[in-house]
Structure formats: structure tokens, C-alpha cells
Amino acid sequence: MSSLIAPRDSYPIEDAENIKKACQGWGTDENAIISILAHRNAPQRKLIRLSYQEIYHEDLIKQLKSELSGNFERAICYWTMDPSERDAKLANEALNKATVDYKMIIEIACTRTSEELLAVRRSYRFLFKHSLEEDVALKTNGPIRNLLVAIVSTYRYEGNEWDKGAAQSEASVFHEQIGKKAFDHEEIIRILGTRSKAQLCAAFNYYKDLHGTSISKGLLIDPIDDYLVALRTVIRCIKYPQRYFAKVLRNAINNLGTEEDALSRVIITRAEKDLNEIMDLYSKRNNTTLANVVAQYTSGDYKTFLLALLGNI
Amino acid sequence: MSSLIAPRDSYPIEDAENIKKACQGWGTDENAIISILAHRNAPQRKLIRLSYQEIYHEDLIKQLKSELSGNFERAICYWTMDPSERDAKLANEALNKATVDYKMIIEIACTRTSEELLAVRRSYRFLFKHSLEEDVALKTNGPIRNLLVAIVSTYRYEGNEWDKGAAQSEASVFHEQIGKKAFDHEEIIRILGTRSKAQLCAAFNYYKDLHGTSISKGLLIDPIDDYLVALRTVIRCIKYPQRYFAKVLRNAINNLGTEEDALSRVIITRAEKDLNEIMDLYSKRNNTTLANVVAQYTSGDYKTFLLALLGNI
């Protein structure tokens, strides 16, 4: 469930005018900007950006970038973008880090719907004049490349039905190859890169039924091997994305400074989707609420903004 | 250039009614059906099918299937379908042959635009409840699978600009790996499966500039190795699709009986695209025109229909 609190009806032209007002004169009225943008859903924000362009012949994102700064600027700009544009930029950022942030790529590829991922690929092509899979293939190597290219290129079937025979036989393929430590076996990549999520979850369940442990456990033998980490990330994103996101938030808070971006990324990308469920899982595991830790570890407009997206303001 | 002769304005309801009339009473008026459908472009045919459904609560394709038979039925049904539905069904047919017809898969993956291929994948998922790449991966094996999955999953950038450095270095990668007979090297598949067609053509040209022979020649060492044939087919479809299609037509006519389907497939899928150019290339190489051989080797309504699509009736 979405944590975002947005009015059913919104007035994009009025919103655009009020944002302009908040940017004019001495200083910027950050609270006014937050009170508008943090309470509009994606289609409403899109209309505000279009209206802003129409009235002031200026891109709203550019305006926000010039008025604001730091974490707050970054967060509110990503929030204001179209989700597919945002994901394309995040993916490009991940690819251009000194070490490719392959987990971010996996998160985008495996937690979005097939149509959403397609929209990301379209935005990516439009923004960067390359295809996403082209840049992923260029910037990575070896088995991790095979895995990443497969999951960013796929257009999975999204029906809920699945085939029992295939699920069982593919659970055995996983078990056999993992037993041989052939983690990068092409059948593993073929299955993860082409099957529907429902079909994969069925196979993961059979794996556990037949062998007593979950498939992720079988991959835990070397927690710093990049390929194994990537493989586990793919499986976790497909199996239970909300639990995966709750873990990303936990890591982000435990490693503030190094993984700070992940905190706002999860909040921004999930606020309109399943952030309530993620927050529930987070509280169950951490003896505190996400809102509490956000209030404790962040400050200023950034804090106000994130708390608003959590549904707390 | 398109060989199809279609009126600028068409009247889908009237067309649907006239097709219904042609199907009623004793026998079927095949000529009436041809005179309508063989002279309507894809959007016009789509409207006829929609109108037919609306008026008679019956699918036009089903109606045609029950009235007609043989090659003619098959050809006119494929022609009447939405191009993406047709390609999805062709791909599925190719996958379900006793030996997978990987050339047909390559043809669909490499000669359609990125958006067209995406539409095929969408239709495939809708019709067969699997993704195209899922079925391709299931039905194939080894290096040919890596190649096919890559080319059906890609969403290539379609701009005409290309990067000189990348084209030169990738021409060298091709040359180096082909020299080592590492035809299935993952870099070859990465490049062919992710780069834009303009970028690939630039690399093929550098290959020829630097090494004196074309890249396809370098792959000619074993004309019956399936993987090598597939690789050459990919390259030819990307480099010069019209020449590739002219060759498919030539083979189809030389092997009537075994590759007969290819004759109507090329005509049907290219009539609205570049069939004129393909026919020119065909005549240059074969001392006869495509219309002549169609007239010579086919008969009846099938012949009338194909000649109409060639622009001859």
C-alpha cells in the first residue's frame, strides 16, 4: 500500500504558480514546495511539471535544482521526475560509479513491472542515446554481465498462473548447479532471466520443499563474491521485494554516509507503491519505526520531505 | 519502398460487409476478398477486422480460415492480422517446428525496428502466456541460445549517429575472436545483441577496411554449422535486410516444397515496407523478376493474391 497522502483532485496550474511563488524573492520557501510536491501522486506531479513548462517556459526540475541543494534537492528532483525517467537516471548513475552499483541495477530490473521496466528502457534510450542493456554490457564483465544483461532486457510474462512441471524441474536445475558450485551456469541465468515472477517463486518454493533450505541459503557460501551477491539480490527482489527493500533501508541506516542515497531512493521509489508494507516489515525487524529513524538521522527540509512521503505530515 | 497499392481513403464497414457477402451463399468469392484485403494497408485492415467483429460478432481471421484453405488461406490470414500478432505467431511456429527455425526468429528480431520488435514481444506474451525470450531459451541450447536470447530481448537505440572509437575497437574484437575461431565469444554476442544497427554497420565497415574481407566471409568456414549460420544471418539481417530478403526469396524458389512458406512470408511481411527494393535486388541477381517466378511457380487464388501484393494487379 502507498504511504503517500495526496488529494483526489489537484490543480496543477495553481500548484505550478505556488511553486513559482515559493522560488521568488529572498530565499526559497521550502515548506511551501514540500507541502505541494510531497502530496501529489505521479500523474499529478507530471501535470504540474507540464503546467510549469507551459506558463514559465522553464523546466521545473531545473528550477528546483537551482533553488535547492544537498540531499533535499536530490530527493525532491528525483521525486518530481516521471518514474521511468528517474529510474533511467538512477540506472545510469549506478553504471557510472567508480564500481558499478549492480545492486541498484538489479533493484530497478527486478522490482518494477514488465511495463515499468520497458518504460525505463525507453527513457534511458531517449536520455543517453544508448540502450540500457548496451551500457550494462559495456560497463560490466564475466558472469555478472550475463546475469545483468538478461534481467534488464527481459519482458517477463506477468500472469499469476505457473506450470508445476517446469517449476519442479527448474528447482532441480537450481539445486544441481548450486550443488556443483556452478552458480553462473547458463541454465540458472536462463531461468532467472526469462521466467515470470510467479513461475520463479513457485520454483523457489519447490526448492525449499524438496531440499529443506531456501535457495538463498544455498548461495550464502561466500558473502563477498560479487556474482553470488548479485544472484542473491535478484532472487530476493523477485521473491519478496518488500522484504528486500526493508533490508536496504536497514543497511542504509546502519551505514549512513556511505549508503545514504539508498534511504531516500527506497522512500521515493516506493512511496506510491508498497511503502506501508515495507515500513511494517521494517518495524517488525528493527524495534523502531522507519519514521523514527528518519526523524533521528536526517534534518531540515530533507527530513520534513521524507517524513511527508512516509505519510507522517 | 512499399509495393502495396492501397487507396488513400478506405471504408472499413463497407469492406467488412463486402467480405461477408463474398463468404455467403454457395462457394466463396475469393476474388472479391483479394480485391479488398490485398489493397488495404495495415491500419486499414485493422479497421476492417474491428468493423467485422463489431457487425457480425465474429473474428474475421476465423471466418477466413473456415472459408479458405491451403497456402492461400495461410497467406491471407497472416496478411490480415496485425503485424505484431503475425510476427508473434510466426516466431511461435518457428519455435515449435521439429527443429527450431532459428533463421525465422533472427529475421523477426533483426529486421524489425525496436518498437516493432517490442510490439511482437507484447503480442507473444499476450497470445502464448510466456515471454518470447522465455520460449526461445527453452527451445534452444548452447551458444545459439545465447545469441538468440540476446537478439530477441534487445531494445536497440535507433539513432543514426555512431561512435568511431567503439566501432573500430569492436571491429577488432570481431576480427580477433573470429581469428581464434571463438565465434561464440561473449563479446561477439554482447556487441551484436546490444549495439544500435548504425553502430554495428560502422563496425562491419571498419572490419572490411582494416582486414580486406567482409565479416561474413570470415564466418564462411563451415557452412553447415548451425551457430555460424545463425551468426551470419544476424549480421546479414542487420547489414542489409533487403539483400537478405532477396536471398531468402531465391532459396525459397530453388527449394519449393521445403521452403515455400518463406516466399509468402517475405512478400507479406515486406509488402508495406521495402518490397520494391527487394524485388529490384532480386531481378539484378536472378535474370528474372519476382513477379515472373511467382506467376510461374504458384497458382490459383494464392497466385492472384501474391501478385496483388507485389503491385502487379
Short mmCIF file of N, CA and C in Angstrom, two decimals, chain A residues 114-115 118 121-122 125 129-131 133-134 137-138 142 145-146 153-158 161 186-187 190 194-196, chain B residues 114-115 118 121-122 125 129-131 133-134 137-138 142 145-146 153-158 161 186-187 190 194-196:
data_model
loop_
_atom_site.label_atom_id
_atom_site.label_comp_id
_atom_site.label_asym_id
_atom_site.label_seq_id
_atom_site.Cartn_x
_atom_site.Cartn_y
_atom_site.Cartn_z
N SER A 114 6.88 -5.44 -15.72
CA SER A 114 7.45 -5.52 -17.07
C SER A 114 7.24 -4.23 -17.85
N GLU A 115 6.04 -3.66 -17.73
CA GLU A 115 5.77 -2.43 -18.47
C GLU A 115 6.58 -1.27 -17.91
N LEU A 118 10.10 -1.57 -19.16
CA LEU A 118 10.13 -1.16 -20.56
C LEU A 118 10.17 0.36 -20.68
N ARG A 121 13.56 1.54 -19.97
CA ARG A 121 14.48 1.33 -21.09
C ARG A 121 14.26 2.38 -22.17
N ARG A 122 12.98 2.73 -22.36
CA ARG A 122 12.66 3.75 -23.37
C ARG A 122 13.24 5.10 -22.94
N ARG A 125 17.08 5.12 -23.32
CA ARG A 125 17.49 5.28 -24.71
C ARG A 125 17.35 6.74 -25.15
N LYS A 129 21.05 8.07 -25.36
CA LYS A 129 21.39 7.69 -26.75
C LYS A 129 22.06 6.32 -26.86
N HIS A 130 21.88 5.52 -25.84
CA HIS A 130 22.33 4.14 -25.85
C HIS A 130 21.17 3.34 -25.29
N SER A 131 21.19 2.03 -25.54
CA SER A 131 20.19 1.25 -24.84
C SER A 131 20.74 0.89 -23.46
N GLU A 133 20.70 -2.00 -21.96
CA GLU A 133 21.47 -3.24 -21.97
C GLU A 133 22.85 -3.04 -22.61
N GLU A 134 22.92 -2.08 -23.54
CA GLU A 134 24.20 -1.78 -24.19
C GLU A 134 25.19 -1.25 -23.14
N ALA A 137 26.17 -3.92 -20.56
CA ALA A 137 27.14 -4.86 -21.13
C ALA A 137 28.52 -4.23 -21.23
N LEU A 138 28.56 -2.94 -21.53
CA LEU A 138 29.85 -2.25 -21.67
C LEU A 138 30.57 -2.11 -20.35
N GLY A 142 32.16 -10.64 -17.38
CA GLY A 142 32.06 -12.00 -16.84
C GLY A 142 30.64 -12.41 -16.53
N ARG A 145 27.89 -9.87 -15.84
CA ARG A 145 27.35 -9.24 -17.04
C ARG A 145 26.24 -10.08 -17.66
N ASN A 146 26.46 -11.37 -17.76
CA ASN A 146 25.42 -12.23 -18.35
C ASN A 146 24.13 -12.11 -17.56
N SER A 153 17.05 -6.89 -19.88
CA SER A 153 16.45 -7.00 -21.22
C SER A 153 15.12 -7.73 -21.23
N THR A 154 14.79 -8.38 -20.15
CA THR A 154 13.64 -9.27 -20.17
C THR A 154 12.31 -8.50 -20.12
N TYR A 155 11.31 -9.13 -20.71
CA TYR A 155 9.96 -8.57 -20.67
C TYR A 155 9.08 -9.71 -20.19
N ARG A 156 9.10 -9.92 -18.88
CA ARG A 156 8.51 -11.13 -18.31
C ARG A 156 6.99 -11.19 -18.50
N TYR A 157 6.51 -12.40 -18.68
CA TYR A 157 5.07 -12.62 -18.63
C TYR A 157 4.60 -12.30 -17.21
N GLU A 158 3.42 -11.69 -17.08
CA GLU A 158 3.02 -11.25 -15.74
C GLU A 158 1.79 -11.93 -15.18
N GLU A 161 -0.58 -17.44 -13.22
CA GLU A 161 -0.55 -18.90 -13.37
C GLU A 161 0.89 -19.36 -13.61
N GLU A 186 24.67 -21.44 -17.30
CA GLU A 186 23.76 -20.69 -18.17
C GLU A 186 22.29 -21.01 -17.94
N GLU A 187 22.00 -22.20 -17.41
CA GLU A 187 20.59 -22.52 -17.13
C GLU A 187 20.05 -21.66 -15.99
N ARG A 190 19.40 -18.39 -17.57
CA ARG A 190 18.25 -18.51 -18.47
C ARG A 190 16.95 -18.49 -17.67
N THR A 194 14.33 -15.20 -17.79
CA THR A 194 13.21 -15.26 -18.73
C THR A 194 11.88 -15.64 -18.07
N ARG A 195 11.90 -16.37 -16.99
CA ARG A 195 10.63 -16.84 -16.42
C ARG A 195 9.84 -15.71 -15.76
N SER A 196 8.53 -15.91 -15.68
CA SER A 196 7.70 -14.92 -14.99
C SER A 196 7.99 -14.99 -13.49
N SER B 114 13.03 -1.36 -33.39
CA SER B 114 12.97 -1.67 -31.96
C SER B 114 11.53 -1.65 -31.45
N GLU B 115 10.77 -0.66 -31.89
CA GLU B 115 9.38 -0.57 -31.42
C GLU B 115 8.55 -1.73 -31.98
N LEU B 118 9.33 -4.81 -30.02
CA LEU B 118 8.67 -4.72 -28.72
C LEU B 118 7.20 -5.10 -28.84
N ARG B 121 6.89 -8.76 -29.03
CA ARG B 121 7.07 -9.41 -27.72
C ARG B 121 5.80 -9.25 -26.88
N ARG B 122 5.19 -8.09 -27.01
CA ARG B 122 3.94 -7.86 -26.26
C ARG B 122 2.85 -8.81 -26.76
N ARG B 125 3.54 -12.45 -25.64
CA ARG B 125 3.20 -12.66 -24.23
C ARG B 125 1.69 -12.79 -24.06
N LYS B 129 1.14 -16.62 -23.33
CA LYS B 129 1.28 -16.65 -21.86
C LYS B 129 2.71 -16.94 -21.41
N HIS B 130 3.64 -16.75 -22.30
CA HIS B 130 5.06 -16.84 -21.99
C HIS B 130 5.70 -15.64 -22.65
N SER B 131 6.90 -15.29 -22.19
CA SER B 131 7.58 -14.25 -22.95
C SER B 131 8.30 -14.92 -24.11
N GLU B 133 11.36 -14.44 -25.13
CA GLU B 133 12.72 -14.86 -24.77
C GLU B 133 12.68 -16.13 -23.91
N GLU B 134 11.60 -16.28 -23.14
CA GLU B 134 11.43 -17.47 -22.31
C GLU B 134 11.34 -18.72 -23.20
N ALA B 137 14.61 -19.42 -25.08
CA ALA B 137 15.61 -20.03 -24.19
C ALA B 137 15.27 -21.50 -23.91
N LEU B 138 13.98 -21.78 -23.82
CA LEU B 138 13.55 -23.16 -23.53
C LEU B 138 13.83 -24.10 -24.69
N GLY B 142 22.92 -24.06 -25.89
CA GLY B 142 24.31 -23.72 -26.21
C GLY B 142 24.48 -22.32 -26.74
N ARG B 145 21.62 -20.41 -28.35
CA ARG B 145 20.65 -19.85 -27.41
C ARG B 145 21.10 -18.49 -26.90
N ASN B 146 22.38 -18.37 -26.55
CA ASN B 146 22.87 -17.07 -26.06
C ASN B 146 22.64 -15.98 -27.11
N SER B 153 15.71 -10.08 -27.10
CA SER B 153 15.43 -9.27 -25.91
C SER B 153 15.85 -7.82 -26.06
N THR B 154 16.64 -7.53 -27.06
CA THR B 154 17.24 -6.19 -27.13
C THR B 154 16.23 -5.13 -27.55
N TYR B 155 16.49 -3.92 -27.10
CA TYR B 155 15.68 -2.77 -27.50
C TYR B 155 16.71 -1.74 -27.95
N ARG B 156 17.18 -1.91 -29.18
CA ARG B 156 18.33 -1.14 -29.67
C ARG B 156 18.02 0.35 -29.77
N TYR B 157 19.07 1.13 -29.53
CA TYR B 157 18.99 2.57 -29.82
C TYR B 157 18.87 2.71 -31.33
N GLU B 158 18.05 3.68 -31.79
CA GLU B 158 17.83 3.73 -33.23
C GLU B 158 18.35 4.98 -33.92
N GLU B 161 23.51 8.24 -35.42
CA GLU B 161 24.88 8.59 -35.05
C GLU B 161 25.57 7.36 -34.46
N GLU B 186 31.72 -14.31 -25.78
CA GLU B 186 30.64 -13.48 -25.24
C GLU B 186 30.70 -12.02 -25.70
N GLU B 187 31.89 -11.55 -26.09
CA GLU B 187 31.96 -10.18 -26.58
C GLU B 187 31.24 -10.05 -27.94
N ARG B 190 27.65 -9.95 -27.05
CA ARG B 190 27.36 -8.67 -26.39
C ARG B 190 27.22 -7.56 -27.44
N THR B 194 23.51 -5.82 -28.36
CA THR B 194 23.17 -4.57 -27.66
C THR B 194 23.38 -3.32 -28.51
N ARG B 195 24.30 -3.34 -29.44
CA ARG B 195 24.60 -2.11 -30.18
C ARG B 195 23.49 -1.73 -31.15
N SER B 196 23.42 -0.44 -31.47
CA SER B 196 22.44 0.00 -32.46
C SER B 196 22.86 -0.50 -33.83
#
